[in-house]
Amino acid sequence: MKTRTKAVVIGGGIAGCSTLYHLTQEGWTDVMLLERDELTSGTTWHSAAQVTNFGMNQTMVGLKSHSIALYKELAEDPDYPINYHHGDGGIRLANTEAQMDGYRHFASMARGMGVHFEVIDAEECARRHPLISTDNLIGGLWDPMDGDIDPAQLCQALARRARRAGAEVHRFTPVTGLRQLQDDTWIVETSKGEIHTDVVINACGYRVNEVGAMMGVHHPVMSMEHQYFITEEIPGIVQAGHRMPLLRCPISDYYCRQEKTGLLIGFYEQDCKTWGMDGIDPNFTMDLCPDDLDRITDVLEGAFERMPALTEVGIKTVVNGPITYTIDGAPLVGPIPGKRNAFCIIGLRAGLGEGGGHGWLLAQQIVHGEACYDTWVLDPRRFTGHGNVELCALKAIEDYQNEFRFHFPHEHRPAGRPAKTTPLTPVLAAEGAEFTVVNGWERMEFLKPAPDFHETLGFRFNEVFDIVARDVKAVSEGVGLAEVNGFNRYEITGADAHGFLDRMICGRVTRKPGKVGLGYLLNHHGMIKSEATIANLPASHRGPDRIWYGSAAAAEQHDMDWLTHHLRPGEDVQIRSLTNDMTILVLAGPKARDVLSAVSRGDWSADAFPWLSVREGLVGIAPATVMSVSFSGELAYEIHVPNNQLYAAYLALRKAGKAHGLHLFGARAIESMRMEKGYLHWKADLLTEFDPFETGLERFVKLDKADFIGKSALEARVAKGPARRLVTLRIDATDRPATPGSSVLAGDRVAGTVTSGDWGHRVGMNLAYAFVEPALAAPGTNLHLDLIGDRIAAEVIAPCPYDPQNHRVSG
């Protein structure tokens, strides 16, 4: 075993084998895989090994498509063929129209990735799968590429190809320790000696946190016991003359696929069970949990009703093994938060089916810094300090119990809440607030009109439409108050602070004291990495000259890693997070200045405190940092207050606001108003797949700057011309918004994808943002959208249909 290598992958299941293989495909051949036992001896060996193309977003569809293409290629390799039942087809059942709308949306979304799903009725479901009953069934989603694969053969095939490219695979080589050197390389300690490596990758399945502990981190990954059984021969399968499609049933919480002449049937019972929370036996390898069929009785009854043939056959084999979950059910694939040269590919609950794609995207990140898709939906940094063992267990149970029930727009499930709150959370709850969750924070969406109000979840406008209209009207005509908690905030100090930020940001960085600016950070490929508000706070009794860097709540760990990893040796820059110490109160509307003047001494006039200014002061008795910035398009102030005095500031504003009809508003109104103003959301519209020119942010780029990260790559992209353009669309529909991911059509051809959509109440338009082909980006261009199965007319309009000259933000 060599003692120096470029990368060490720890774990020999599908995650590790796929990563190793794809590293060699990206050009890194001096790489190693270490497995404590035999390859596939963890979860992989007992996987049901279904390979579907279905995903909840385009990134997931894309990586699954890669998996399918790779597995098909491996299966057809004459030197080492593997068993892959490709293209048996699969059906996801539905018994409500809302679920069917969801399937129509997912078909539209997948269409943009070159994947063609089919929405079929109940009779067609039964025709394609003759073993099922149509009782309590409306229809389903057909995936023609669905199938299953042999887990052990797949991993061996990937390892074999990696070895042929130059990689090493060492079985029965447990990792016993990890330590990082001052140059950020790693020493991997094993039972057979030490290995010095540039990069380390945790691909350890249910033992993820044993290796995580070696580098001082905890990963929010939890294992659940999962049972399936294999039946004896079913006459209907023998008589069918073709392989049965796979079936996934959210009605009765089970799935099945053909196994020889019987069925493999897996269950997601409500009385489910976590596994390994108190540690895992070191000898648990190629092993299973005790059978517990009593636990699945209720689910089994539903399966019997859906497939009566099951009542007439016996059970040959029962399997009960651990599978891994994360807080939101999606894997953690990417950089490990707070570490350098350390990555993970973990929490793959459907590892076999999509592991080929996960390894592909991770290898690209390791070798090139980014993948071909924006991978935020998989990024390990999307969970922050709230992602502990207990929260992960609660969310894993909830996700397990709802395995085949997708999240509807604006659906926020209750397990593990509240994780993060402010002193105002119970106050707003008492007012009747409905909350959404942003990076664990409970953030108000709107005030319920009655205590028993419940939103009808779906892909169409619902009862909340009029509530948001009321909120927007109150803000645009008077004054509104909203809490925006969790907003990411760093304090940056040091003699080199502005020079550092000038290197990080592609545009002009304001240095003037008391001023605020907006900037964009690019990656080394010239694509958008982050968006930041930069505020220069003059020296005061609260501290010396300092810069506040503000960004999206979810960016807390992402942006800290990016900034700290680009500090130069000897650079006088200090970065301190204030994210969990302060909260923003947004005061917005034409009467906002009147309310602020009533609670805070000083001159708040437009001349003394113009748009894009920042000032320290007091709101009532609470210290505050006030910025004249707006995400609503109205005169607005962001009032940043320490959490321990947040309630005091809130009371002062509410009291002063009574005379002006102050109205509480929430995130849903903010979303509507920002769409009208052309303001973009990070990781909705601001993606690593596009550069700032493609995203319509050229006014924030200064190519004549001496240098900034991504400059040379951006110049090359500009010379080449855009691949896509972000446009604003007016949609000819009043009953439904454009759900992100929906396909934009030019004729019958997919020409783009929606990133955001909502109704603009001030302009009376159904609005969407979408990336489209450049030739279709001119205002006046007529297009169509595929919205929940219907072809809806849309027109490209100029950005910012509401107050495009920004007269209202200055009051």
Short mmCIF file of C-alpha atoms in Angstrom, two decimals, residues 365-699:
data_model
loop_
_atom_site.label_atom_id
_atom_site.label_comp_id
_atom_site.label_asym_id
_atom_site.label_seq_id
_atom_site.Cartn_x
_atom_site.Cartn_y
_atom_site.Cartn_z
CA GLN A 365 -16.35 19.38 -7.24
CA ILE A 366 -13.14 17.86 -5.91
CA VAL A 367 -11.19 18.16 -9.15
CA HIS A 368 -12.66 21.33 -10.69
CA GLY A 369 -14.15 23.22 -7.73
CA GLU A 370 -17.72 23.01 -9.07
CA ALA A 371 -19.96 20.49 -10.79
CA CYS A 372 -21.84 20.91 -14.05
CA TYR A 373 -25.06 21.45 -12.05
CA ASP A 374 -25.63 23.73 -9.09
CA THR A 375 -25.37 21.22 -6.23
CA TRP A 376 -26.78 23.30 -3.35
CA VAL A 377 -29.63 20.81 -2.87
CA LEU A 378 -26.93 18.28 -1.91
CA ASP A 379 -24.46 20.61 -0.19
CA PRO A 380 -23.48 19.51 3.35
CA ARG A 381 -23.35 23.18 4.40
CA ARG A 382 -27.10 23.68 3.94
CA PHE A 383 -27.54 22.55 7.57
CA THR A 384 -25.81 24.54 10.29
CA GLY A 385 -25.42 24.17 14.04
CA HIS A 386 -29.01 23.07 14.60
CA GLY A 387 -28.39 19.77 12.77
CA ASN A 388 -27.86 17.57 15.84
CA VAL A 389 -28.58 13.88 16.41
CA GLU A 390 -32.02 14.33 17.94
CA LEU A 391 -33.28 16.69 15.24
CA CYS A 392 -31.96 14.40 12.53
CA ALA A 393 -33.70 11.43 14.14
CA LEU A 394 -37.05 13.25 14.29
CA LYS A 395 -36.81 14.38 10.68
CA ALA A 396 -35.63 10.94 9.52
CA ILE A 397 -38.69 9.33 11.13
CA GLU A 398 -40.97 11.90 9.53
CA ASP A 399 -39.35 11.47 6.13
CA TYR A 400 -39.47 7.69 6.38
CA GLN A 401 -43.18 7.83 7.20
CA ASN A 402 -43.74 10.00 4.10
CA GLU A 403 -41.28 8.30 1.76
CA PHE A 404 -43.39 8.57 -1.38
CA ARG A 405 -45.33 11.71 -0.43
CA PHE A 406 -43.50 14.65 -1.96
CA HIS A 407 -43.44 18.10 -0.38
CA PHE A 408 -45.99 20.50 -1.82
CA PRO A 409 -45.05 24.16 -2.33
CA HIS A 410 -45.10 25.96 1.03
CA GLU A 411 -45.43 22.68 2.95
CA HIS A 412 -43.48 22.72 6.20
CA ARG A 413 -43.74 19.47 8.11
CA PRO A 414 -43.85 19.63 11.92
CA ALA A 415 -41.14 17.23 13.15
CA GLY A 416 -38.18 18.84 14.88
CA ARG A 417 -39.75 22.26 15.16
CA PRO A 418 -38.99 24.79 16.34
CA ALA A 419 -35.23 24.42 15.95
CA LYS A 420 -34.26 28.11 15.90
CA THR A 421 -36.32 30.97 17.29
CA THR A 422 -36.00 34.58 18.39
CA PRO A 423 -37.72 36.39 21.27
CA LEU A 424 -40.42 37.37 18.75
CA THR A 425 -41.35 33.84 17.68
CA PRO A 426 -43.89 33.26 20.50
CA VAL A 427 -45.09 36.86 20.18
CA LEU A 428 -45.85 36.44 16.49
CA ALA A 429 -47.37 33.02 17.11
CA ALA A 430 -49.76 34.64 19.59
CA GLU A 431 -50.67 37.16 16.87
CA GLY A 432 -51.65 34.22 14.63
CA ALA A 433 -48.51 33.79 12.55
CA GLU A 434 -48.04 30.89 10.15
CA PHE A 435 -44.34 30.05 9.95
CA THR A 436 -42.00 28.81 7.29
CA VAL A 437 -38.52 27.42 8.02
CA VAL A 438 -35.31 29.04 6.73
CA ASN A 439 -32.10 27.29 7.76
CA GLY A 440 -33.91 26.04 10.84
CA TRP A 441 -35.28 29.48 11.75
CA GLU A 442 -39.01 29.93 12.26
CA ARG A 443 -39.92 32.87 10.00
CA MET A 444 -43.42 34.29 9.68
CA GLU A 445 -45.12 33.73 6.31
CA PHE A 446 -48.41 35.52 7.02
CA LEU A 447 -50.97 36.10 9.75
CA LYS A 448 -53.79 33.58 9.73
CA PRO A 449 -57.26 35.14 9.50
CA ALA A 450 -58.56 32.68 12.12
CA PRO A 451 -56.94 30.26 14.59
CA ASP A 452 -58.30 27.23 12.71
CA PHE A 453 -57.14 28.48 9.29
CA HIS A 454 -55.35 25.84 7.20
CA GLU A 455 -53.84 26.40 3.79
CA THR A 456 -54.86 24.01 1.00
CA LEU A 457 -51.51 22.75 -0.24
CA GLY A 458 -51.04 22.30 -3.95
CA PHE A 459 -49.67 23.74 -7.17
CA ARG A 460 -52.45 26.32 -7.64
CA PHE A 461 -53.28 29.64 -6.00
CA ASN A 462 -55.25 29.10 -2.79
CA GLU A 463 -56.74 30.87 0.23
CA VAL A 464 -53.43 32.61 1.00
CA PHE A 465 -53.65 34.61 -2.23
CA ASP A 466 -56.01 37.21 -0.73
CA ILE A 467 -54.02 37.34 2.52
CA VAL A 468 -50.85 38.21 0.61
CA ALA A 469 -52.77 40.77 -1.47
CA ARG A 470 -53.89 42.44 1.77
CA ASP A 471 -50.33 42.48 3.13
CA VAL A 472 -48.87 43.95 -0.05
CA LYS A 473 -51.55 46.63 -0.19
CA ALA A 474 -50.86 47.59 3.44
CA VAL A 475 -47.13 47.90 2.80
CA SER A 476 -47.45 49.80 -0.49
CA GLU A 477 -50.04 52.28 0.85
CA GLY A 478 -48.98 52.66 4.47
CA VAL A 479 -46.36 50.86 6.52
CA GLY A 480 -45.59 47.25 7.40
CA LEU A 481 -43.30 45.49 9.85
CA ALA A 482 -41.68 42.10 9.31
CA GLU A 483 -39.13 40.04 11.18
CA VAL A 484 -36.39 38.59 8.96
CA ASN A 485 -34.45 36.25 11.20
CA GLY A 486 -31.42 34.11 10.44
CA PHE A 487 -30.03 36.58 7.91
CA ASN A 488 -26.36 35.78 7.49
CA ARG A 489 -24.13 38.52 8.89
CA TYR A 490 -20.34 38.71 9.28
CA GLU A 491 -18.33 41.53 10.79
CA ILE A 492 -15.12 42.03 8.81
CA THR A 493 -12.30 44.13 10.24
CA GLY A 494 -8.62 44.71 9.62
CA ALA A 495 -6.44 47.01 7.53
CA ASP A 496 -6.83 44.79 4.45
CA ALA A 497 -10.58 44.24 4.73
CA HIS A 498 -11.64 46.37 1.77
CA GLY A 499 -8.83 45.09 -0.43
CA PHE A 500 -9.82 41.53 0.43
CA LEU A 501 -13.46 42.15 -0.47
CA ASP A 502 -12.43 43.95 -3.65
CA ARG A 503 -10.66 40.74 -4.70
CA MET A 504 -13.67 38.58 -3.78
CA ILE A 505 -16.37 40.70 -5.48
CA CYS A 506 -16.63 41.21 -9.24
CA GLY A 507 -17.92 44.78 -9.06
CA ARG A 508 -17.25 48.01 -7.24
CA VAL A 509 -16.95 47.70 -3.46
CA THR A 510 -18.00 50.89 -1.76
CA ARG A 511 -15.43 52.19 0.73
CA LYS A 512 -17.34 55.29 1.79
CA PRO A 513 -18.25 55.28 5.50
CA GLY A 514 -21.96 55.03 6.16
CA LYS A 515 -22.77 53.57 2.73
CA VAL A 516 -24.22 50.24 1.62
CA GLY A 517 -23.59 48.38 -1.64
CA LEU A 518 -24.53 45.12 -3.31
CA GLY A 519 -21.88 42.78 -4.69
CA TYR A 520 -21.54 39.40 -6.33
CA LEU A 521 -18.89 36.78 -5.67
CA LEU A 522 -17.88 34.46 -8.50
CA ASN A 523 -16.23 31.08 -8.47
CA HIS A 524 -13.08 30.33 -10.44
CA HIS A 525 -15.19 29.48 -13.49
CA GLY A 526 -16.69 32.98 -13.59
CA MET A 527 -20.09 31.78 -12.35
CA ILE A 528 -22.14 33.26 -9.52
CA LYS A 529 -21.11 31.97 -6.12
CA SER A 530 -22.80 34.35 -3.68
CA GLU A 531 -24.59 37.66 -3.31
CA ALA A 532 -23.58 40.01 -0.50
CA THR A 533 -24.71 43.31 0.96
CA ILE A 534 -21.66 45.29 2.07
CA ALA A 535 -22.21 47.99 4.71
CA ASN A 536 -19.43 50.28 6.00
CA LEU A 537 -19.97 51.12 9.67
CA PRO A 538 -17.91 54.09 10.92
CA ALA A 539 -16.10 53.82 14.23
CA SER A 540 -18.25 54.39 17.29
CA HIS A 541 -18.51 53.35 20.92
CA ARG A 542 -19.71 49.99 19.55
CA GLY A 543 -16.45 49.31 17.76
CA PRO A 544 -13.85 50.50 15.27
CA ASP A 545 -14.41 50.96 11.54
CA ARG A 546 -15.90 47.71 10.35
CA ILE A 547 -17.70 46.13 7.46
CA TRP A 548 -20.89 44.14 7.67
CA TYR A 549 -21.22 41.41 5.09
CA GLY A 550 -24.80 40.21 4.75
CA SER A 551 -26.11 37.31 2.69
CA ALA A 552 -28.90 34.73 2.56
CA ALA A 553 -29.76 32.90 5.76
CA ALA A 554 -28.90 29.54 4.23
CA ALA A 555 -25.43 30.79 3.23
CA GLU A 556 -24.10 30.88 6.80
CA GLN A 557 -21.49 28.13 6.45
CA HIS A 558 -21.17 28.31 2.66
CA ASP A 559 -20.00 31.93 2.60
CA MET A 560 -17.77 31.60 5.66
CA ASP A 561 -15.92 28.73 4.02
CA TRP A 562 -15.54 30.63 0.76
CA LEU A 563 -14.22 33.79 2.43
CA THR A 564 -11.84 32.14 4.89
CA HIS A 565 -10.45 29.76 2.27
CA HIS A 566 -9.39 32.77 0.18
CA LEU A 567 -7.60 34.74 2.86
CA ARG A 568 -3.95 35.19 1.94
CA PRO A 569 -1.12 34.50 4.40
CA GLY A 570 -0.37 37.62 6.38
CA GLU A 571 -3.51 39.44 5.24
CA ASP A 572 -4.89 41.62 8.03
CA VAL A 573 -8.50 40.52 7.87
CA GLN A 574 -10.69 39.18 10.66
CA ILE A 575 -14.12 37.66 10.04
CA ARG A 576 -16.58 37.19 12.89
CA SER A 577 -20.08 35.78 12.54
CA LEU A 578 -22.96 37.73 14.07
CA THR A 579 -25.63 35.59 12.43
CA ASN A 580 -27.02 34.07 15.60
CA ASP A 581 -26.65 37.26 17.66
CA MET A 582 -28.88 39.69 15.77
CA THR A 583 -32.18 39.81 13.91
CA ILE A 584 -33.60 42.20 11.31
CA LEU A 585 -36.85 44.08 11.66
CA VAL A 586 -37.95 45.38 8.27
CA LEU A 587 -39.99 48.57 8.30
CA ALA A 588 -41.41 49.17 4.82
CA GLY A 589 -43.88 51.47 3.09
CA PRO A 590 -44.33 55.18 2.35
CA LYS A 591 -44.96 55.89 6.05
CA ALA A 592 -41.89 53.94 7.24
CA ARG A 593 -39.87 57.14 7.79
CA ASP A 594 -42.61 58.56 10.00
CA VAL A 595 -42.58 55.47 12.23
CA LEU A 596 -38.79 55.33 12.43
CA SER A 597 -38.57 59.05 13.27
CA ALA A 598 -41.04 58.54 16.10
CA VAL A 599 -38.89 55.91 17.85
CA SER A 600 -35.36 57.05 17.06
CA ARG A 601 -33.69 60.42 17.61
CA GLY A 602 -31.87 61.99 14.70
CA ASP A 603 -32.64 63.20 11.22
CA TRP A 604 -34.04 60.35 9.10
CA SER A 605 -35.01 62.53 6.17
CA ALA A 606 -34.15 61.53 2.61
CA ASP A 607 -31.38 64.16 2.54
CA ALA A 608 -29.82 63.11 5.85
CA PHE A 609 -30.30 59.38 5.39
CA PRO A 610 -30.68 58.58 1.68
CA TRP A 611 -31.18 55.20 0.07
CA LEU A 612 -28.20 52.85 0.55
CA SER A 613 -27.08 54.44 3.81
CA VAL A 614 -26.25 52.79 7.15
CA ARG A 615 -26.29 54.37 10.61
CA GLU A 616 -26.13 53.26 14.21
CA GLY A 617 -28.72 54.51 16.64
CA LEU A 618 -31.42 53.54 19.08
CA VAL A 619 -34.92 52.24 18.38
CA GLY A 620 -36.70 53.04 21.59
CA ILE A 621 -34.14 51.84 24.13
CA ALA A 622 -32.69 49.13 21.90
CA PRO A 623 -29.37 49.62 20.10
CA ALA A 624 -29.85 49.21 16.36
CA THR A 625 -27.97 49.41 13.10
CA VAL A 626 -30.29 50.82 10.44
CA MET A 627 -29.81 50.41 6.70
CA SER A 628 -31.85 52.20 4.06
CA VAL A 629 -32.28 49.23 1.72
CA SER A 630 -35.35 47.58 0.26
CA PHE A 631 -36.31 44.11 -0.94
CA SER A 632 -39.92 45.18 -1.39
CA GLY A 633 -39.49 48.14 -3.74
CA GLU A 634 -40.97 50.52 -1.18
CA LEU A 635 -39.23 52.95 1.12
CA ALA A 636 -37.80 50.55 3.70
CA TYR A 637 -35.36 50.22 6.53
CA GLU A 638 -33.55 47.14 7.76
CA ILE A 639 -33.23 47.53 11.52
CA HIS A 640 -30.58 45.14 12.87
CA VAL A 641 -31.08 44.55 16.60
CA PRO A 642 -29.30 42.31 19.13
CA ASN A 643 -31.58 39.41 19.98
CA ASN A 644 -31.60 40.22 23.68
CA GLN A 645 -33.24 43.59 22.93
CA LEU A 646 -35.27 42.58 19.90
CA TYR A 647 -38.57 42.53 21.78
CA ALA A 648 -37.96 46.04 23.08
CA ALA A 649 -37.38 47.34 19.57
CA TYR A 650 -40.45 45.50 18.32
CA LEU A 651 -42.69 47.00 21.02
CA ALA A 652 -41.40 50.50 20.29
CA LEU A 653 -42.14 50.13 16.58
CA ARG A 654 -45.58 48.63 17.16
CA LYS A 655 -46.50 51.45 19.52
CA ALA A 656 -45.27 54.17 17.17
CA GLY A 657 -46.88 52.44 14.22
CA LYS A 658 -50.40 52.53 15.62
CA ALA A 659 -50.86 56.10 14.49
CA HIS A 660 -49.93 55.10 10.95
CA GLY A 661 -51.85 51.82 10.70
CA LEU A 662 -48.75 49.65 10.93
CA HIS A 663 -49.42 46.14 9.57
CA LEU A 664 -47.49 42.93 10.21
CA PHE A 665 -46.42 41.13 7.03
CA GLY A 666 -44.36 38.05 6.28
CA ALA A 667 -42.26 36.10 3.83
CA ARG A 668 -45.05 35.40 1.34
CA ALA A 669 -45.68 39.12 0.77
CA ILE A 670 -41.94 39.76 0.50
CA GLU A 671 -41.69 37.06 -2.17
CA SER A 672 -44.47 38.64 -4.20
CA MET A 673 -42.97 42.11 -3.99
CA ARG A 674 -39.43 41.06 -4.82
CA MET A 675 -40.69 39.38 -8.00
CA GLU A 676 -42.21 42.70 -9.13
CA LYS A 677 -38.90 44.45 -8.54
CA GLY A 678 -36.65 42.01 -10.38
CA TYR A 679 -34.80 41.09 -7.17
CA LEU A 680 -33.22 37.64 -7.21
CA HIS A 681 -32.95 34.88 -4.62
CA TRP A 682 -29.74 33.02 -3.93
CA LYS A 683 -29.99 29.38 -5.04
CA ALA A 684 -33.31 30.04 -6.74
CA ASP A 685 -32.22 32.51 -9.44
CA LEU A 686 -28.55 32.97 -8.53
CA LEU A 687 -26.91 29.69 -9.52
CA THR A 688 -23.40 28.41 -10.16
CA GLU A 689 -24.58 27.27 -13.59
CA PHE A 690 -24.72 30.87 -14.89
CA ASP A 691 -22.47 33.92 -14.94
CA PRO A 692 -23.57 37.45 -13.95
CA PHE A 693 -24.09 38.52 -17.57
CA GLU A 694 -26.41 35.59 -18.22
CA THR A 695 -28.21 36.42 -14.96
CA GLY A 696 -28.77 40.07 -15.97
CA LEU A 697 -26.34 41.48 -13.40
CA GLU A 698 -23.81 43.06 -15.75
CA ARG A 699 -24.23 46.41 -13.95
#
